[in-house]
């Protein structure tokens, strides 16, 4: 079936992941997109409705093998909902087949191969494309995203953290090496694979910190911040937590101002930085995860207490933290209205 | 270390199960019991505090292999928190070693080997002890439990259902072959093994029926009821559901009265049947799971509507539906106060 | 600001209710609708973003007083998210002002004024419009809805129940006077008004029945069913329950077949009845609330056990049970694609 | 009915509060305590089982008016589960009547009347007793508690925070004026009064910060810490959050070491400080709320990252954060085993 010139043809790779489910939910209501392939490494290959019964009667497609060459001329862009380390195995062939790539994994987020090797315990094996890839945070890199062949869709925590820190950092108002990001996430962020620690009775009525100072998103935050400052390195202490709910991230960010600052001033900095941004909302009240749930918004507010700026940054980890941001990137890459299908 | 004559020595087999955890919680506060062994089939054998960190500093024991002979002279009773089909492999040797047995599995609940074979897909291989075993619902079988060597601790759903049906059945007030038990349970009832369907994000914000008309507890309910009527067979339609919470069962039971009956009359029947029962509470208001959570109570209330008696029966599936009832049985078997350690 | 002829102008009355929030969420993505007024009886009148901060930056409107005359020429349809007994006070004037009405309350659902007086403790004071109103279940009354001036948007439980019963009833396969509807709902169905029993700590980890045989939706179910059979009256025993989650209803319906029937046969009856329906899905597996959450679908499956047909019927109480169904009705009334804005 | 000399007679004032419910739960299993009066300011005065149906059949008492004189010779200790500002109205008369007082409110926690006036918007009107009151954190003030007539039972957040900070502070290892306490609590901490923001659908699937830098527990934390250091003042930035669960607090505490320190060293400091404490557990793994739920334990662990010590401190806000700590204090005050009724 031919598609109109204005329709972007999308292939989703790793179609049985939660992030894929979220992408499909949004794309089904997107006015200028057609899903033309769902690819999976599973054997046997399921229909998408078998995998996610919410799609019964809404999307009647069976997954096909994950074969980049077979997507040539069938898709304009590949959304890679694949695990870390797997995306880089398929990306070169996808580019060769003429597709542009938006990768949900961490494979193209860290510019330094040494960072990747250290934090992901694996040598990067696609260095050329790594060098070319654009970090897909539209509020920072919109212009580069427009023409990018490969967009590294940001991690969920780094999205919340970076949006809450960058304006103050760029304005030169805060210490770069005394940043604390205390964040908590719903459980969908842990993926679809059942694990003992995410068994319902273990997670229900439970709140806990994990990987304090050792989470891979810490270095991702630092590299995003580093790119916004010259001659210096940022230092972020990141403490993630798990909340008994499905979705949502709230980052509580502790920043040290270089000079005394008022909350109003801090809010103004954000207002100026994000005045025209369609998906960042500066809030008077403290943000919460419920107000951004199932939206692509990042809600922000700043407070000042005990000589610290405390920034609250809320996103839906599955939307602005994954699928929604990917679609925002896709819209930018293909000249669509940036908010298309996302409001 | 010698124990006083009045102390019951308990061995828990299958110590890493949720039911074992619940037993330990209660026994730690039981005034006349000592846990003398924790047995597990795991390799390597964990300490109980590694398995359930809530016991750090409260119970400093390492699991030992599941060897009945090794328990001789070390325990008076074995609580078997083992899967169906496994309990009957160990029970004969436990009895030989001089222990009495309270079995949480279904192995000794169904008197007819054919029932067991049909519903559990396995031939029963301990028929002598099956014949001797007593169904451990104290409200029905207190006297037999007292002297039993083997007590089959009832299933959680059958406990809630039987307590809500038996008095009306014995009083000859209801049809025996038109009983509907609609029940819902918290997720702890599914055990500790992670499974895709009990992964937190699948279970949260979800409510569903499962195994309608095919759940193994249906036949258990019928056999318990059959034992209370002469010359007839009961017929129970059982529809279980899963609720996104940890613990609690509420059975909504639809019964057909033989003659028109008032709710007051139905309540009176329960009041008479359970007047002296320490763990059954006849409620004026409709019961709910929260009011029985972490207690050994079964809360009951009856209503009449559209020519039906509707009985609501609430228990904590982990307590009156498992660990608490086992301890109640143990108290009876060893001549302790029946409520000892349970109030 | 003029709207294109193809755009339906919508006024939402009772704009601070949860149902209003849900309507707004859907309408913001509806391609052929414009919200032209939000009306409230509150004083002072809030902006919608103050009431529901998720709409910050998405809908910049302040509520206006609830004055039907002021809506003349400004709206084509009024969606009444008002309490029972209030809708009928405004409906006549809304019709006079030239608007069509879709009422979320129970005011126009029960054709017999005596039923209304008995179950809602109030005399109906708009009998002419009551006689004219159409019960807005598209699967039953699509043709009448098309031309209706007043649509009574069905109750959430009756929607789930009726869709699960009517095909078997119309096919003459079941007893009309032995119908049991056991249903459970998320807490959003109870509305936005805080009450002690819906305080978070009371509702969390709790499951309970309420209003057994006394819920107002019982008579609504019966009247819907009565309209599908001749010369007889249906009798429904309805037992609602509350589940600790936000949204979703699953009805477990127990029906007595007149002749022995197989589950396959029952499924076929549903398949024929709903073959072309855009929002009813016959499922092979048992439905659950998660698969219909935030969709306008009703998922159905039938089983046969112990001489009963057990039908499972799942909807999202806020969508097919309220806002989505209202939009479906609106689409039909205004000649839009029935699924417009709903897929 | 006379009570044995070894039995402590307890009056609970404010008996319809959640904290009262929790006290009663524990005291029902306490071997050396008798509840002799439940007092309430409600009119009419309910039975405790009407207020909390879980106590049906377990505690058959009706609340009596809150009249201190009437408690003379009937109780040895009053547990005040009363709101801030109310406790100090009754405490003098309770002392006059010969009772000792354990107060759950904030009325006797802040030694400086100016602090109280500033943070609680009210002048303190019982200054003599304020001066005499002992802050009831046994790990800090055990000896003073023993003989205290008035114990100010600590706030929930300050309990978690102080236990996680004091050993490092006393050891002189950390900056006193750069302490960040990021903490999150279950909703029971907000009390039993229904409020719009704690309506189930508002709180479910929601996580948010509140009162950042403005919560009254911030000054309480500082005063507890101040008492442990000489000549200096501590400065705490406190950011509390709400988690969608009933109970549990986890504090994630960011401390600045004066000299570089290893996590092992920090753990050792805690091990030495709490080696003999019955209710503080130093954990190797990161603590979580589930492991301390319904226990009087505080679980602690320290990590070092980015030149900060990060201490995780978990308690059950209703137990170690309220009722359990009060009973621990009572045990100390009356010469009972400190763990009596609490393990």
Short mmCIF file of N, CA and C in Angstrom, two decimals, chain A residues 1 3 7-13 27 33-39 61 64 67-80 93-101 330 334:
data_model
loop_
_atom_site.label_atom_id
_atom_site.label_comp_id
_atom_site.label_asym_id
_atom_site.label_seq_id
_atom_site.Cartn_x
_atom_site.Cartn_y
_atom_site.Cartn_z
N UNK A 1 0.85 -1.20 0.00
CA UNK A 1 0.00 0.00 0.00
C UNK A 1 0.88 1.24 0.00
N UNK A 3 2.13 5.01 0.60
CA UNK A 3 1.82 6.02 1.61
C UNK A 3 2.02 7.39 0.99
N UNK A 7 3.69 11.14 4.73
CA UNK A 7 3.61 10.18 5.81
C UNK A 7 4.98 9.57 6.08
N UNK A 8 5.37 9.60 7.35
CA UNK A 8 6.63 8.99 7.73
C UNK A 8 6.37 7.52 8.02
N UNK A 9 7.19 6.68 7.38
CA UNK A 9 7.04 5.24 7.59
C UNK A 9 8.00 4.79 8.70
N UNK A 10 7.44 4.16 9.72
CA UNK A 10 8.22 3.83 10.91
C UNK A 10 8.36 2.33 11.08
N UNK A 11 9.56 1.90 11.32
CA UNK A 11 9.81 0.53 11.74
C UNK A 11 10.21 0.54 13.21
N UNK A 12 9.60 -0.34 13.97
CA UNK A 12 9.95 -0.43 15.39
C UNK A 12 10.72 -1.72 15.60
N UNK A 13 11.92 -1.60 16.12
CA UNK A 13 12.76 -2.76 16.35
C UNK A 13 12.80 -3.05 17.85
N UNK A 27 1.82 6.46 18.29
CA UNK A 27 1.82 6.54 16.82
C UNK A 27 0.45 6.21 16.24
N UNK A 33 2.02 9.52 10.39
CA UNK A 33 2.94 8.42 10.55
C UNK A 33 2.24 7.11 10.23
N UNK A 34 2.98 6.20 9.66
CA UNK A 34 2.46 4.86 9.46
C UNK A 34 3.49 3.86 9.96
N UNK A 35 3.05 2.94 10.81
CA UNK A 35 3.95 1.87 11.25
C UNK A 35 3.99 0.83 10.14
N UNK A 36 5.17 0.62 9.58
CA UNK A 36 5.25 -0.31 8.45
C UNK A 36 5.93 -1.62 8.81
N UNK A 37 6.61 -1.67 9.94
CA UNK A 37 7.23 -2.93 10.34
C UNK A 37 7.43 -2.97 11.84
N UNK A 38 7.18 -4.14 12.39
CA UNK A 38 7.50 -4.41 13.79
C UNK A 38 8.48 -5.56 13.79
N UNK A 39 9.65 -5.35 14.35
CA UNK A 39 10.69 -6.37 14.28
C UNK A 39 11.05 -6.85 15.68
N UNK A 61 -0.75 -6.58 13.22
CA UNK A 61 0.54 -6.85 12.58
C UNK A 61 1.25 -7.95 13.34
N UNK A 64 8.15 -9.33 12.59
CA UNK A 64 9.00 -9.98 11.60
C UNK A 64 10.42 -10.03 12.17
N UNK A 67 15.71 -7.79 10.60
CA UNK A 67 16.61 -7.82 9.43
C UNK A 67 16.63 -6.45 8.76
N UNK A 68 17.67 -5.65 9.03
CA UNK A 68 17.73 -4.29 8.49
C UNK A 68 17.53 -4.22 6.98
N UNK A 69 18.15 -5.14 6.25
CA UNK A 69 18.06 -5.08 4.78
C UNK A 69 16.61 -5.18 4.33
N UNK A 70 15.84 -5.95 5.03
CA UNK A 70 14.44 -6.15 4.63
C UNK A 70 13.60 -4.90 4.83
N UNK A 71 14.16 -3.91 5.51
CA UNK A 71 13.40 -2.67 5.75
C UNK A 71 13.65 -1.62 4.68
N UNK A 72 14.61 -1.88 3.83
CA UNK A 72 14.95 -0.93 2.75
C UNK A 72 13.69 -0.63 1.95
N UNK A 73 13.47 0.64 1.71
CA UNK A 73 12.30 1.11 0.94
C UNK A 73 10.96 0.88 1.65
N UNK A 74 11.00 0.30 2.82
CA UNK A 74 9.74 0.08 3.54
C UNK A 74 9.58 1.03 4.72
N UNK A 75 10.66 1.64 5.14
CA UNK A 75 10.56 2.52 6.30
C UNK A 75 11.53 3.68 6.15
N UNK A 76 11.15 4.82 6.70
CA UNK A 76 12.01 6.00 6.66
C UNK A 76 12.86 6.12 7.92
N UNK A 77 12.36 5.56 8.98
CA UNK A 77 13.06 5.70 10.25
C UNK A 77 12.87 4.41 11.05
N UNK A 78 13.92 4.06 11.78
CA UNK A 78 13.84 2.91 12.67
C UNK A 78 13.90 3.40 14.11
N UNK A 79 12.89 3.00 14.88
CA UNK A 79 12.94 3.28 16.32
C UNK A 79 13.45 2.02 17.00
N UNK A 80 14.59 2.14 17.67
CA UNK A 80 15.24 0.95 18.23
C UNK A 80 14.92 0.83 19.72
N UNK A 93 23.74 -1.32 9.56
CA UNK A 93 22.98 -1.90 8.46
C UNK A 93 21.69 -1.12 8.21
N UNK A 94 21.11 -0.58 9.26
CA UNK A 94 19.90 0.23 9.07
C UNK A 94 20.21 1.49 8.28
N UNK A 95 21.34 2.11 8.60
CA UNK A 95 21.75 3.30 7.86
C UNK A 95 22.03 2.92 6.41
N UNK A 96 22.70 1.80 6.22
CA UNK A 96 22.98 1.34 4.86
C UNK A 96 21.70 1.12 4.07
N UNK A 97 20.67 0.68 4.77
CA UNK A 97 19.39 0.43 4.10
C UNK A 97 18.62 1.72 3.88
N UNK A 98 19.22 2.84 4.28
CA UNK A 98 18.60 4.13 3.98
C UNK A 98 17.67 4.65 5.05
N UNK A 99 17.62 3.99 6.18
CA UNK A 99 16.77 4.48 7.26
C UNK A 99 17.55 5.43 8.16
N UNK A 100 16.83 6.35 8.75
CA UNK A 100 17.41 7.11 9.85
C UNK A 100 17.08 6.35 11.14
N UNK A 101 17.86 6.59 12.17
CA UNK A 101 17.76 5.77 13.38
C UNK A 101 17.53 6.64 14.61
N UNK A 330 11.63 12.47 16.10
CA UNK A 330 11.22 12.07 14.75
C UNK A 330 10.51 13.22 14.04
N UNK A 334 11.90 14.88 10.53
CA UNK A 334 11.17 14.75 9.26
C UNK A 334 10.34 15.99 8.93
#
